């Protein structure tokens, strides 16, 4: 007689932590257990994040202008905004880079309509980054400029299911030739809050930030770190900024699907570099 023992992985979320968060005074955001993460283990959840991205030696650009008090591409160009789902792969770096590239081609009328470009091609083919494991944001921007990406229709996303980068494809999924679309450049505009605001008038902005335990309990409101350890790092897309009840915030699009946060978006406190959100951010140029 054989006895097979299995080790059950415990859920990442627990009610003790949730109750502690609910009892913190002056919270600007609502803690709960997001539907997107229900029943997920710590290992599975951390698989969606990346190690701390290395800083590049790319010189920062300080943009100067007169941006409005509030601005949001969700309102200015809703037809260009699309929430995606990276699945069980730490490919946030590719989703944020390719997503902002797609946004900005649509915003600047390079494409006649919104076009989904291929995160999978970048995950599989960018040899300077590491697929589902880790990446440096400046390197994925360089990949967009030097190599480019095809459309998602050509090379569709698979790594969210497999958890693997996969081989770099030589043809589209339907065996037709791959056509690559490139950016015309990029700038790290994270020199100041004002510089980011000015950059946002030209398009959406890729950014990275540090993820603490409490972020994974976010379900709405203006997030600011309150408690918990660092569990990884993440890359997202800043799409706007505003202020509510005296609290300034960034509008940010995530890659956790529309049933996470505020329909796939979240707000993070602005002007304090909370979670390093104002340390490294890239504005992708398109023509």
XYZ file of C-alpha atoms in Angstrom:
287
model
C 0.000 0.000 0.000
C 1.398 3.358 -1.028
C 0.498 6.632 0.643
C 0.937 9.700 -1.521
C 1.449 12.873 0.467
C 1.024 16.280 -1.102
C 2.099 19.576 0.345
C -0.628 22.141 -0.009
C 0.603 25.640 -0.695
C -1.172 28.118 1.528
C -2.900 31.148 0.071
C -0.917 34.381 -0.084
C -3.773 36.396 1.405
C -4.948 35.945 4.968
C -7.680 37.539 7.042
C -5.333 38.639 9.836
C -3.398 40.886 7.436
C -6.624 42.102 5.872
C -8.087 43.096 9.246
C -4.863 44.884 10.174
C -5.029 46.899 6.950
C -8.685 47.747 7.507
C -7.838 49.165 10.936
C -5.092 51.523 9.723
C -6.357 55.113 10.155
C -6.570 57.638 7.310
C -6.406 55.037 4.555
C -6.842 56.441 1.057
C -7.445 53.020 -0.502
C -9.672 50.005 0.097
C -8.012 46.758 1.213
C -9.674 43.457 0.386
C -8.795 40.162 -1.300
C -8.898 40.881 -5.050
C -10.926 38.486 -7.175
C -7.920 38.217 -9.494
C -5.841 36.608 -6.719
C -8.428 34.473 -4.930
C -6.839 31.208 -3.801
C -3.404 32.043 -5.221
C -0.312 30.847 -3.373
C 2.619 33.119 -2.575
C 4.713 31.315 -5.185
C 2.098 31.807 -7.912
C 1.624 35.452 -7.074
C 5.340 36.248 -6.969
C 5.693 34.582 -10.368
C 3.806 37.558 -11.809
C 6.445 39.989 -10.508
C 10.109 40.546 -11.347
C 13.269 41.076 -9.285
C 14.384 44.652 -8.775
C 15.154 46.036 -12.255
C 18.688 47.305 -12.683
C 19.032 50.978 -13.382
C 20.397 51.879 -16.778
C 23.069 54.441 -17.515
C 20.752 56.255 -19.914
C 20.792 59.979 -19.230
C 17.509 61.288 -17.876
C 15.572 63.958 -19.762
C 13.938 66.783 -17.820
C 10.851 67.888 -19.737
C 9.610 71.441 -19.209
C 6.151 72.764 -20.013
C 2.822 73.902 -18.632
C 0.776 70.742 -18.104
C -2.833 71.030 -16.890
C -3.751 70.386 -13.255
C -5.231 67.010 -14.194
C -5.055 64.800 -17.270
C -6.060 61.247 -18.154
C -5.737 59.375 -21.445
C -8.639 57.172 -20.310
C -10.813 60.232 -20.946
C -8.836 61.883 -23.748
C -8.431 58.777 -25.929
C -10.446 55.874 -24.483
C -10.321 54.113 -27.845
C -6.549 53.774 -27.396
C -6.639 52.262 -23.899
C -6.780 48.475 -23.449
C -6.262 46.426 -20.272
C -4.357 43.179 -20.856
C -3.579 40.134 -18.684
C 0.002 38.883 -18.347
C -1.118 35.620 -16.696
C 1.358 33.408 -14.818
C 4.511 34.966 -16.233
C 6.660 37.825 -14.964
C 6.222 39.600 -18.277
C 4.991 42.926 -16.902
C 8.080 44.538 -18.448
C 6.956 43.497 -21.933
C 3.290 44.343 -21.329
C 4.153 47.839 -20.113
C 6.634 48.541 -22.933
C 4.515 47.124 -25.754
C 1.306 48.501 -24.226
C 2.646 52.051 -24.081
C 4.026 51.666 -27.627
C 0.560 50.612 -28.799
C -1.093 53.474 -26.870
C 1.203 56.088 -28.334
C 0.852 54.894 -31.921
C -2.918 55.175 -31.471
C -2.806 58.523 -29.612
C -0.516 60.073 -32.226
C -2.539 58.658 -35.152
C 0.343 56.546 -36.473
C -2.225 53.736 -36.567
C -5.715 54.531 -37.850
C -7.175 52.576 -34.937
C -5.917 50.826 -31.816
C -3.653 47.901 -32.704
C -2.515 45.256 -30.233
C 1.184 44.551 -30.643
C 2.897 41.355 -29.567
C 4.192 41.080 -26.012
C 4.982 37.437 -26.779
C 7.498 38.358 -29.458
C 9.368 40.572 -27.001
C 9.250 37.945 -24.232
C 10.553 35.235 -26.572
C 13.004 37.229 -28.680
C 14.591 39.902 -26.475
C 17.851 38.140 -25.612
C 18.993 40.968 -23.316
C 16.102 40.278 -20.942
C 14.944 37.059 -19.334
C 11.450 36.122 -20.439
C 9.172 35.340 -17.501
C 11.960 35.803 -14.956
C 13.363 39.340 -15.033
C 14.110 42.347 -17.204
C 15.634 45.805 -17.378
C 13.140 48.384 -18.606
C 15.626 50.388 -20.665
C 16.584 47.219 -22.549
C 13.023 46.476 -23.621
C 12.798 50.058 -24.865
C 15.980 49.479 -26.872
C 14.427 46.312 -28.303
C 11.390 48.297 -29.470
C 13.648 50.826 -31.167
C 16.212 48.488 -32.751
C 14.208 45.309 -33.463
C 10.525 46.118 -33.094
C 7.507 43.871 -32.587
C 4.790 42.406 -34.820
C 1.085 42.592 -34.084
C -0.543 40.312 -31.533
C -2.577 38.856 -34.408
C 0.707 37.698 -35.923
C 2.300 36.339 -32.713
C -0.279 35.811 -29.956
C 0.448 35.641 -26.235
C 1.128 32.155 -24.808
C 3.527 32.651 -21.882
C 0.742 33.578 -19.461
C -0.472 29.990 -19.693
C 2.826 28.146 -20.084
C 4.892 30.250 -17.672
C 7.783 29.960 -20.151
C 9.319 32.464 -22.579
C 9.203 30.025 -25.480
C 11.285 30.060 -28.660
C 11.603 33.191 -30.753
C 9.224 32.693 -33.685
C 10.410 33.055 -37.279
C 6.904 33.325 -38.762
C 3.472 34.448 -37.598
C 1.206 31.903 -35.897
C -0.419 31.208 -39.284
C 3.018 30.754 -40.960
C 2.876 34.061 -42.838
C 5.935 36.388 -42.732
C 6.507 38.543 -39.649
C 6.315 42.328 -40.140
C 8.039 44.345 -37.398
C 7.028 47.787 -36.123
C 9.603 49.934 -34.315
C 9.593 52.941 -32.017
C 11.620 55.990 -33.012
C 13.238 56.401 -29.599
C 12.613 56.736 -25.874
C 13.466 58.985 -22.937
C 13.704 58.381 -19.195
C 11.677 61.386 -18.022
C 11.686 60.572 -14.304
C 13.550 63.681 -13.202
C 10.580 65.271 -11.433
C 6.825 65.080 -11.029
C 6.474 67.976 -13.484
C 8.607 66.246 -16.115
C 6.358 63.173 -16.001
C 3.243 65.355 -16.269
C 4.685 67.133 -19.308
C 5.602 63.807 -20.905
C 2.088 62.514 -20.427
C 0.804 65.199 -22.779
C 2.612 63.283 -25.558
C 1.515 59.772 -24.599
C 1.447 57.138 -21.886
C 4.581 56.329 -19.887
C 6.124 52.994 -18.848
C 7.178 52.913 -15.171
C 8.491 50.453 -12.607
C 7.789 50.296 -8.880
C 8.508 48.271 -5.752
C 5.731 45.894 -4.663
C 5.011 45.428 -0.970
C 2.669 42.882 0.587
C -0.110 45.424 1.113
C -0.355 46.263 -2.615
C -1.703 42.788 -3.245
C -4.720 43.694 -1.083
C -5.555 46.772 -3.172
C -9.066 46.898 -4.638
C -9.634 50.629 -5.153
C -8.759 54.158 -4.102
C -5.408 55.953 -4.049
C -2.754 53.441 -3.072
C 0.153 54.366 -0.841
C 2.351 51.860 0.929
C 1.385 51.280 4.560
C 2.882 48.016 5.768
C 4.519 44.747 4.741
C 7.714 43.473 3.185
C 8.990 43.839 -0.362
C 7.792 40.854 -2.416
C 9.064 41.924 -5.832
C 8.888 44.615 -8.452
C 6.476 45.400 -11.249
C 6.210 47.434 -14.454
C 3.062 49.335 -15.418
C 1.813 52.214 -17.591
C 1.107 55.711 -16.241
C -1.821 57.137 -18.214
C -2.645 60.309 -16.288
C -2.754 62.203 -13.016
C -5.193 64.064 -10.781
C -6.149 64.951 -7.230
C -8.951 63.824 -4.912
C -9.711 65.246 -1.467
C -6.306 66.902 -1.374
C -4.425 63.715 -2.304
C -2.489 63.873 -5.573
C -2.286 60.663 -7.612
C -1.079 58.992 -10.783
C -3.584 57.063 -12.938
C -1.923 53.756 -13.797
C -2.867 50.800 -16.006
C -1.905 47.345 -14.801
C -1.715 44.023 -16.674
C -3.850 41.961 -14.266
C -7.081 42.007 -16.366
C -10.151 44.222 -15.915
C -11.429 42.456 -12.807
C -8.494 43.701 -10.743
C -8.410 47.125 -9.057
C -10.449 49.866 -10.703
C -11.372 47.962 -13.872
C -7.736 47.064 -14.485
C -6.351 50.433 -13.375
C -5.194 51.823 -10.046
C -4.234 55.153 -8.567
C -1.015 55.728 -6.645
C -0.101 58.742 -4.536
C 1.831 61.302 -6.589
C 4.801 63.506 -5.763
C 6.336 61.449 -2.936
C 8.029 58.713 -5.002
C 5.936 56.152 -3.156
C 7.245 52.646 -3.888
C 9.851 54.221 -6.225
C 7.173 54.932 -8.851
C 8.942 58.176 -9.836
C 12.441 56.666 -10.146
C 12.436 55.133 -13.620
C 9.918 55.838 -16.374
C 10.081 55.832 -20.149
C 8.244 57.842 -22.757
C 8.255 55.946 -26.059
C 8.394 58.023 -29.243
C 6.524 56.952 -32.376
C 6.120 58.377 -35.877
